[in-house]
Amino acid sequence: VFSYISEKKQQTTVQTLLKLSRLPKKEPKTFENFDFSMLKSRDLDRIRALPSLGAVYSHRNLAFIGPPGTGKTHLAQAFGYACCQHGMRAYFIKASELRDRFTAARRAGKTDSCLKSLVRPSCLIIDEIGYLNLDKESANLFFQLISLRYETKSTIITTNKNLSKWTEIFCDPVIANAILDRLLHHSHVINIVGPSYRTKDVLENLEE
Ligand code: ADP
Ligand code: MG
């Protein structure tokens, strides 16, 4: 009876964590439904080791870099999903949503509580940073967020933009460098290459 109750309790905890995470509820992206054999990357060993969640336990950051459709978001979400299943808080946010949240928090004078809520999760996933364009004040908030999480929490970013082009995202090269410095120290940068998984069926059919 006790083991039944504790299992039920654990299931409820996982469901609550998944709900709070903002990860997709319908057809979630998991490591189980990811085809590792499709991957083209020189960091294959690191990718295969992701399900052990070593990055979150050792407060390491992860940066998935590569062209569209190569599975960056899928892997990041699968990582977050696995964190929830292991009883840890994960939170998924698109970089553009983060920018909007910063803007709203600034207008409402609530930047502290905004940052506090984003510092809490053990694993914070910021998706599609490459398309972002932040003004100086929001870039500053982004820097504070990365600083507050530095060496205590794990932050995951996905981007199609090479890290050398990050000054375009954060408007100010000094802030961009300060962010990169903290983000990349104790991090694993995972480069993925190859064609888009989204269009692969279409292209294969065209070739036939
Ligand atoms: P990216 O974020 O790199 O642009 P996504 O992770 O969104 O790409 O992948 C695009 C789509 O292809 C998603 O539906 C994802 O689930 C799927 N996908 C990509 N790579 C794989 C893979 N290796 N195995 C299974 N599905 C994949
Ligand atoms: Mg993506």
mmCIF file of N, CA, C and O in Angstrom, residues 60-132:
data_model
loop_
_atom_site.group_PDB
_atom_site.id
_atom_site.type_symbol
_atom_site.label_atom_id
_atom_site.label_comp_id
_atom_site.label_asym_id
_atom_site.label_seq_id
_atom_site.Cartn_x
_atom_site.Cartn_y
_atom_site.Cartn_z
ATOM 1 N N ARG A 60 25.715 22.577 -15.363
ATOM 2 C CA ARG A 60 26.331 22.992 -16.622
ATOM 3 C C ARG A 60 25.293 23.559 -17.559
ATOM 4 O O ARG A 60 24.128 23.147 -17.516
ATOM 5 N N ASN A 61 25.716 24.465 -18.424
ATOM 6 C CA ASN A 61 24.811 24.971 -19.460
ATOM 7 C C ASN A 61 24.997 24.162 -20.741
ATOM 8 O O ASN A 61 26.038 23.541 -20.945
ATOM 9 N N LEU A 62 23.976 24.207 -21.573
ATOM 10 C CA LEU A 62 24.064 23.545 -22.878
ATOM 11 C C LEU A 62 23.688 24.539 -23.955
ATOM 12 O O LEU A 62 22.724 25.292 -23.795
ATOM 13 N N ALA A 63 24.439 24.552 -25.040
ATOM 14 C CA ALA A 63 24.086 25.408 -26.178
ATOM 15 C C ALA A 63 23.992 24.519 -27.414
ATOM 16 O O ALA A 63 24.974 23.886 -27.805
ATOM 17 N N PHE A 64 22.781 24.440 -27.966
ATOM 18 C CA PHE A 64 22.590 23.682 -29.207
ATOM 19 C C PHE A 64 22.660 24.667 -30.373
ATOM 20 O O PHE A 64 21.855 25.608 -30.440
ATOM 21 N N ILE A 65 23.626 24.452 -31.239
ATOM 22 C CA ILE A 65 23.820 25.379 -32.350
ATOM 23 C C ILE A 65 23.725 24.620 -33.669
ATOM 24 O O ILE A 65 24.330 23.546 -33.816
ATOM 25 N N GLY A 66 22.953 25.160 -34.602
ATOM 26 C CA GLY A 66 22.858 24.502 -35.904
ATOM 27 C C GLY A 66 21.748 25.082 -36.744
ATOM 28 O O GLY A 66 20.939 25.880 -36.259
ATOM 29 N N PRO A 67 21.678 24.687 -38.018
ATOM 30 C CA PRO A 67 20.641 25.215 -38.909
ATOM 31 C C PRO A 67 19.236 24.731 -38.513
ATOM 32 O O PRO A 67 19.103 23.806 -37.709
ATOM 33 N N PRO A 68 18.185 25.339 -39.083
ATOM 34 C CA PRO A 68 16.815 24.965 -38.719
ATOM 35 C C PRO A 68 16.507 23.488 -39.015
ATOM 36 O O PRO A 68 17.024 22.929 -39.972
ATOM 37 N N GLY A 69 15.679 22.921 -38.157
ATOM 38 C CA GLY A 69 15.153 21.572 -38.395
ATOM 39 C C GLY A 69 16.088 20.431 -38.053
ATOM 40 O O GLY A 69 15.834 19.283 -38.415
ATOM 41 N N THR A 70 17.167 20.721 -37.342
ATOM 42 C CA THR A 70 18.136 19.653 -37.063
ATOM 43 C C THR A 70 17.936 19.000 -35.689
ATOM 44 O O THR A 70 18.756 18.186 -35.269
ATOM 45 N N GLY A 71 16.862 19.381 -34.996
ATOM 46 C CA GLY A 71 16.529 18.707 -33.742
ATOM 47 C C GLY A 71 16.987 19.419 -32.482
ATOM 48 O O GLY A 71 16.962 18.837 -31.395
ATOM 49 N N LYS A 72 17.368 20.686 -32.610
ATOM 50 C CA LYS A 72 17.857 21.424 -31.434
ATOM 51 C C LYS A 72 16.759 21.577 -30.382
ATOM 52 O O LYS A 72 16.958 21.281 -29.210
ATOM 53 N N THR A 73 15.590 22.065 -30.829
ATOM 54 C CA THR A 73 14.483 22.271 -29.883
ATOM 55 C C THR A 73 14.014 20.930 -29.317
ATOM 56 O O THR A 73 13.725 20.808 -28.129
ATOM 57 N N HIS A 74 13.967 19.910 -30.182
ATOM 58 C CA HIS A 74 13.536 18.582 -29.731
ATOM 59 C C HIS A 74 14.441 18.100 -28.584
ATOM 60 O O HIS A 74 13.952 17.696 -27.523
ATOM 61 N N LEU A 75 15.758 18.193 -28.783
ATOM 62 C CA LEU A 75 16.688 17.709 -27.750
ATOM 63 C C LEU A 75 16.571 18.538 -26.467
ATOM 64 O O LEU A 75 16.591 17.992 -25.365
ATOM 65 N N ALA A 76 16.421 19.859 -26.629
ATOM 66 C CA ALA A 76 16.311 20.728 -25.451
ATOM 67 C C ALA A 76 15.028 20.395 -24.676
ATOM 68 O O ALA A 76 15.031 20.296 -23.447
ATOM 69 N N GLN A 77 13.919 20.199 -25.411
ATOM 70 C CA GLN A 77 12.654 19.872 -24.736
ATOM 71 C C GLN A 77 12.716 18.486 -24.104
ATOM 72 O O GLN A 77 12.189 18.271 -23.005
ATOM 73 N N ALA A 78 13.371 17.552 -24.788
ATOM 74 C CA ALA A 78 13.501 16.199 -24.236
ATOM 75 C C ALA A 78 14.279 16.251 -22.919
ATOM 76 O O ALA A 78 13.947 15.559 -21.956
ATOM 77 N N PHE A 79 15.276 17.106 -22.880
ATOM 78 C CA PHE A 79 16.073 17.267 -21.658
ATOM 79 C C PHE A 79 15.188 17.806 -20.527
ATOM 80 O O PHE A 79 15.204 17.294 -19.405
ATOM 81 N N GLY A 80 14.400 18.831 -20.854
ATOM 82 C CA GLY A 80 13.498 19.412 -19.858
ATOM 83 C C GLY A 80 12.465 18.395 -19.377
ATOM 84 O O GLY A 80 12.171 18.308 -18.179
ATOM 85 N N TYR A 81 11.941 17.621 -20.310
ATOM 86 C CA TYR A 81 10.937 16.598 -19.996
ATOM 87 C C TYR A 81 11.527 15.569 -19.013
ATOM 88 O O TYR A 81 10.911 15.205 -18.011
ATOM 89 N N ALA A 82 12.775 15.150 -19.324
ATOM 90 C CA ALA A 82 13.435 14.156 -18.468
ATOM 91 C C ALA A 82 13.714 14.745 -17.080
ATOM 92 O O ALA A 82 13.603 14.044 -16.072
ATOM 93 N N CYS A 83 14.046 16.038 -17.034
ATOM 94 C CA CYS A 83 14.258 16.691 -15.718
ATOM 95 C C CYS A 83 12.985 16.579 -14.877
ATOM 96 O O CYS A 83 13.034 16.212 -13.699
ATOM 97 N N CYS A 84 11.834 16.917 -15.490
ATOM 98 C CA CYS A 84 10.554 16.840 -14.760
ATOM 99 C C CYS A 84 10.300 15.408 -14.279
ATOM 100 O O CYS A 84 9.870 15.186 -13.144
ATOM 101 N N GLN A 85 10.589 14.450 -15.146
ATOM 102 C CA GLN A 85 10.352 13.058 -14.755
ATOM 103 C C GLN A 85 11.240 12.640 -13.586
ATOM 104 O O GLN A 85 10.906 11.712 -12.863
ATOM 105 N N HIS A 86 12.359 13.337 -13.424
ATOM 106 C CA HIS A 86 13.243 13.040 -12.297
ATOM 107 C C HIS A 86 13.006 14.000 -11.125
ATOM 108 O O HIS A 86 13.868 14.169 -10.267
ATOM 109 N N GLY A 87 11.862 14.673 -11.139
ATOM 110 C CA GLY A 87 11.465 15.484 -9.991
ATOM 111 C C GLY A 87 12.096 16.869 -9.938
ATOM 112 O O GLY A 87 12.090 17.519 -8.898
ATOM 113 N N MET A 88 12.671 17.322 -11.083
ATOM 114 C CA MET A 88 13.287 18.655 -11.079
ATOM 115 C C MET A 88 12.432 19.636 -11.867
ATOM 116 O O MET A 88 11.730 19.253 -12.805
ATOM 117 N N ARG A 89 12.531 20.900 -11.496
ATOM 118 C CA ARG A 89 11.800 21.942 -12.187
ATOM 119 C C ARG A 89 12.465 22.299 -13.505
ATOM 120 O O ARG A 89 13.670 22.580 -13.532
ATOM 121 N N ALA A 90 11.699 22.291 -14.581
ATOM 122 C CA ALA A 90 12.210 22.765 -15.871
ATOM 123 C C ALA A 90 11.272 23.855 -16.362
ATOM 124 O O ALA A 90 10.102 23.909 -15.951
ATOM 125 N N TYR A 91 11.761 24.742 -17.208
ATOM 126 C CA TYR A 91 10.904 25.799 -17.738
ATOM 127 C C TYR A 91 11.331 26.099 -19.161
ATOM 128 O O TYR A 91 12.515 26.328 -19.431
ATOM 129 N N PHE A 92 10.362 26.050 -20.078
ATOM 130 C CA PHE A 92 10.652 26.281 -21.493
ATOM 131 C C PHE A 92 10.093 27.634 -21.919
ATOM 132 O O PHE A 92 8.930 27.939 -21.678
ATOM 133 N N ILE A 93 10.930 28.446 -22.549
ATOM 134 C CA ILE A 93 10.447 29.734 -23.035
ATOM 135 C C ILE A 93 11.166 30.087 -24.337
ATOM 136 O O ILE A 93 12.378 29.857 -24.472
ATOM 137 N N LYS A 94 10.395 30.581 -25.301
ATOM 138 C CA LYS A 94 11.021 31.049 -26.530
ATOM 139 C C LYS A 94 11.697 32.382 -26.228
ATOM 140 O O LYS A 94 11.171 33.190 -25.455
ATOM 141 N N ALA A 95 12.824 32.637 -26.893
ATOM 142 C CA ALA A 95 13.560 33.874 -26.635
ATOM 143 C C ALA A 95 12.670 35.099 -26.870
ATOM 144 O O ALA A 95 12.737 36.072 -26.121
ATOM 145 N N SER A 96 11.792 35.035 -27.883
ATOM 146 C CA SER A 96 10.920 36.190 -28.169
ATOM 147 C C SER A 96 9.914 36.400 -27.026
ATOM 148 O O SER A 96 9.580 37.533 -26.679
ATOM 149 N N GLU A 97 9.457 35.298 -26.418
ATOM 150 C CA GLU A 97 8.545 35.422 -25.266
ATOM 151 C C GLU A 97 9.283 36.007 -24.061
ATOM 152 O O GLU A 97 8.715 36.784 -23.301
ATOM 153 N N LEU A 98 10.543 35.620 -23.936
ATOM 154 C CA LEU A 98 11.352 36.148 -22.840
ATOM 155 C C LEU A 98 11.511 37.663 -22.999
ATOM 156 O O LEU A 98 11.378 38.420 -22.032
ATOM 157 N N ARG A 99 11.766 38.090 -24.242
ATOM 158 C CA ARG A 99 11.901 39.530 -24.504
ATOM 159 C C ARG A 99 10.602 40.253 -24.121
ATOM 160 O O ARG A 99 10.630 41.269 -23.423
ATOM 161 N N ASP A 100 9.444 39.686 -24.527
ATOM 162 C CA ASP A 100 8.161 40.313 -24.201
ATOM 163 C C ASP A 100 7.946 40.360 -22.688
ATOM 164 O O ASP A 100 7.394 41.315 -22.150
ATOM 165 N N ARG A 101 8.374 39.288 -22.031
ATOM 166 C CA ARG A 101 8.197 39.255 -20.571
ATOM 167 C C ARG A 101 9.065 40.318 -19.889
ATOM 168 O O ARG A 101 8.635 40.974 -18.953
ATOM 169 N N PHE A 102 10.281 40.481 -20.389
ATOM 170 C CA PHE A 102 11.160 41.524 -19.844
ATOM 171 C C PHE A 102 10.528 42.909 -20.055
ATOM 172 O O PHE A 102 10.518 43.737 -19.146
ATOM 173 N N THR A 103 10.009 43.138 -21.266
ATOM 174 C CA THR A 103 9.407 44.440 -21.562
ATOM 175 C C THR A 103 8.229 44.702 -20.626
ATOM 176 O O THR A 103 8.111 45.790 -20.047
ATOM 177 N N ALA A 104 7.364 43.691 -20.465
ATOM 178 C CA ALA A 104 6.186 43.857 -19.601
ATOM 179 C C ALA A 104 6.613 44.097 -18.156
ATOM 180 O O ALA A 104 6.038 44.948 -17.465
ATOM 181 N N ALA A 105 7.631 43.359 -17.711
ATOM 182 C CA ALA A 105 8.098 43.500 -16.324
ATOM 183 C C ALA A 105 8.677 44.893 -16.092
ATOM 184 O O ALA A 105 8.458 45.497 -15.045
ATOM 185 N N ARG A 106 9.392 45.410 -17.085
ATOM 186 C CA ARG A 106 9.964 46.754 -16.952
ATOM 187 C C ARG A 106 8.851 47.785 -16.835
ATOM 188 O O ARG A 106 8.892 48.672 -15.988
ATOM 189 N N ARG A 107 7.836 47.628 -17.693
ATOM 190 C CA ARG A 107 6.713 48.594 -17.669
ATOM 191 C C ARG A 107 5.998 48.569 -16.332
ATOM 192 O O ARG A 107 5.577 49.597 -15.822
ATOM 193 N N ALA A 108 5.860 47.347 -15.785
ATOM 194 C CA ALA A 108 5.116 47.217 -14.530
ATOM 195 C C ALA A 108 6.014 47.423 -13.309
ATOM 196 O O ALA A 108 5.553 47.303 -12.173
ATOM 197 N N GLY A 109 7.285 47.663 -13.534
ATOM 198 C CA GLY A 109 8.224 47.825 -12.413
ATOM 199 C C GLY A 109 8.395 46.542 -11.624
ATOM 200 O O GLY A 109 8.558 46.559 -10.408
ATOM 201 N N LYS A 110 8.319 45.392 -12.333
ATOM 202 C CA LYS A 110 8.405 44.114 -11.616
ATOM 203 C C LYS A 110 9.564 43.261 -12.111
ATOM 204 O O LYS A 110 9.437 42.036 -12.239
ATOM 205 N N THR A 111 10.693 43.906 -12.412
ATOM 206 C CA THR A 111 11.802 43.128 -12.967
ATOM 207 C C THR A 111 12.371 42.124 -11.955
ATOM 208 O O THR A 111 12.773 41.033 -12.342
ATOM 209 N N ASP A 112 12.343 42.501 -10.673
ATOM 210 C CA ASP A 112 12.906 41.592 -9.667
ATOM 211 C C ASP A 112 12.140 40.279 -9.596
ATOM 212 O O ASP A 112 12.734 39.201 -9.601
ATOM 213 N N SER A 113 10.788 40.388 -9.540
ATOM 214 C CA SER A 113 10.011 39.146 -9.429
ATOM 215 C C SER A 113 10.078 38.352 -10.730
ATOM 216 O O SER A 113 10.043 37.122 -10.736
ATOM 217 N N CYS A 114 10.194 39.070 -11.853
ATOM 218 C CA CYS A 114 10.326 38.397 -13.144
ATOM 219 C C CYS A 114 11.615 37.567 -13.160
ATOM 220 O O CYS A 114 11.608 36.382 -13.513
ATOM 221 N N LEU A 115 12.716 38.181 -12.739
ATOM 222 C CA LEU A 115 13.995 37.462 -12.718
ATOM 223 C C LEU A 115 13.941 36.298 -11.723
ATOM 224 O O LEU A 115 14.413 35.206 -12.016
ATOM 225 N N LYS A 116 13.336 36.554 -10.559
ATOM 226 C CA LYS A 116 13.273 35.531 -9.518
ATOM 227 C C LYS A 116 12.590 34.255 -10.038
ATOM 228 O O LYS A 116 13.058 33.147 -9.812
ATOM 229 N N SER A 117 11.490 34.453 -10.768
ATOM 230 C CA SER A 117 10.749 33.272 -11.253
ATOM 231 C C SER A 117 11.557 32.526 -12.315
ATOM 232 O O SER A 117 11.438 31.310 -12.456
ATOM 233 N N LEU A 118 12.407 33.255 -13.054
ATOM 234 C CA LEU A 118 13.198 32.600 -14.094
ATOM 235 C C LEU A 118 14.488 31.980 -13.554
ATOM 236 O O LEU A 118 15.111 31.150 -14.210
ATOM 237 N N VAL A 119 14.862 32.379 -12.360
ATOM 238 C CA VAL A 119 16.077 31.816 -11.750
ATOM 239 C C VAL A 119 15.740 30.487 -11.066
ATOM 240 O O VAL A 119 16.578 29.605 -10.951
ATOM 241 N N ARG A 120 14.475 30.336 -10.641
ATOM 242 C CA ARG A 120 14.088 29.179 -9.837
ATOM 243 C C ARG A 120 14.290 27.803 -10.506
ATOM 244 O O ARG A 120 14.840 26.897 -9.884
ATOM 245 N N PRO A 121 13.869 27.614 -11.768
ATOM 246 C CA PRO A 121 13.948 26.247 -12.327
ATOM 247 C C PRO A 121 15.380 25.696 -12.409
ATOM 248 O O PRO A 121 16.314 26.440 -12.712
ATOM 249 N N SER A 122 15.521 24.405 -12.122
ATOM 250 C CA SER A 122 16.843 23.776 -12.229
ATOM 251 C C SER A 122 17.320 23.815 -13.670
ATOM 252 O O SER A 122 18.509 23.869 -13.941
ATOM 253 N N CYS A 123 16.354 23.732 -14.601
ATOM 254 C CA CYS A 123 16.706 23.729 -16.016
ATOM 255 C C CYS A 123 15.839 24.756 -16.751
ATOM 256 O O CYS A 123 14.624 24.612 -16.804
ATOM 257 N N LEU A 124 16.469 25.807 -17.242
ATOM 258 C CA LEU A 124 15.743 26.833 -18.005
ATOM 259 C C LEU A 124 16.128 26.698 -19.478
ATOM 260 O O LEU A 124 17.308 26.746 -19.815
ATOM 261 N N ILE A 125 15.123 26.501 -20.334
ATOM 262 C CA ILE A 125 15.392 26.355 -21.769
ATOM 263 C C ILE A 125 14.962 27.629 -22.481
ATOM 264 O O ILE A 125 13.791 28.004 -22.447
ATOM 265 N N ILE A 126 15.901 28.305 -23.109
ATOM 266 C CA ILE A 126 15.585 29.503 -23.893
ATOM 267 C C ILE A 126 15.775 29.136 -25.364
ATOM 268 O O ILE A 126 16.893 28.875 -25.811
ATOM 269 N N ASP A 127 14.653 29.095 -26.079
ATOM 270 C CA ASP A 127 14.659 28.551 -27.448
ATOM 271 C C ASP A 127 14.781 29.664 -28.488
ATOM 272 O O ASP A 127 14.181 30.729 -28.331
ATOM 273 N N GLU A 128 15.531 29.381 -29.531
ATOM 274 C CA GLU A 128 15.641 30.279 -30.694
ATOM 275 C C GLU A 128 16.191 31.660 -30.358
ATOM 276 O O GLU A 128 15.605 32.683 -30.713
ATOM 277 N N ILE A 129 17.334 31.664 -29.754
ATOM 278 C CA ILE A 129 17.971 32.938 -29.404
ATOM 279 C C ILE A 129 18.436 33.683 -30.662
ATOM 280 O O ILE A 129 18.488 34.911 -30.684
ATOM 281 N N GLY A 130 18.725 32.917 -31.712
ATOM 282 C CA GLY A 130 19.282 33.520 -32.923
ATOM 283 C C GLY A 130 18.406 34.576 -33.581
ATOM 284 O O GLY A 130 18.900 35.480 -34.246
ATOM 285 N N TYR A 131 17.091 34.466 -33.391
ATOM 286 C CA TYR A 131 16.174 35.403 -34.048
ATOM 287 C C TYR A 131 15.899 36.633 -33.191
ATOM 288 O O TYR A 131 15.110 37.502 -33.565
ATOM 289 N N LEU A 132 16.553 36.690 -32.041
ATOM 290 C CA LEU A 132 16.234 37.737 -31.072
ATOM 291 C C LEU A 132 16.971 39.040 -31.352
ATOM 292 O O LEU A 132 18.039 39.047 -31.947
#
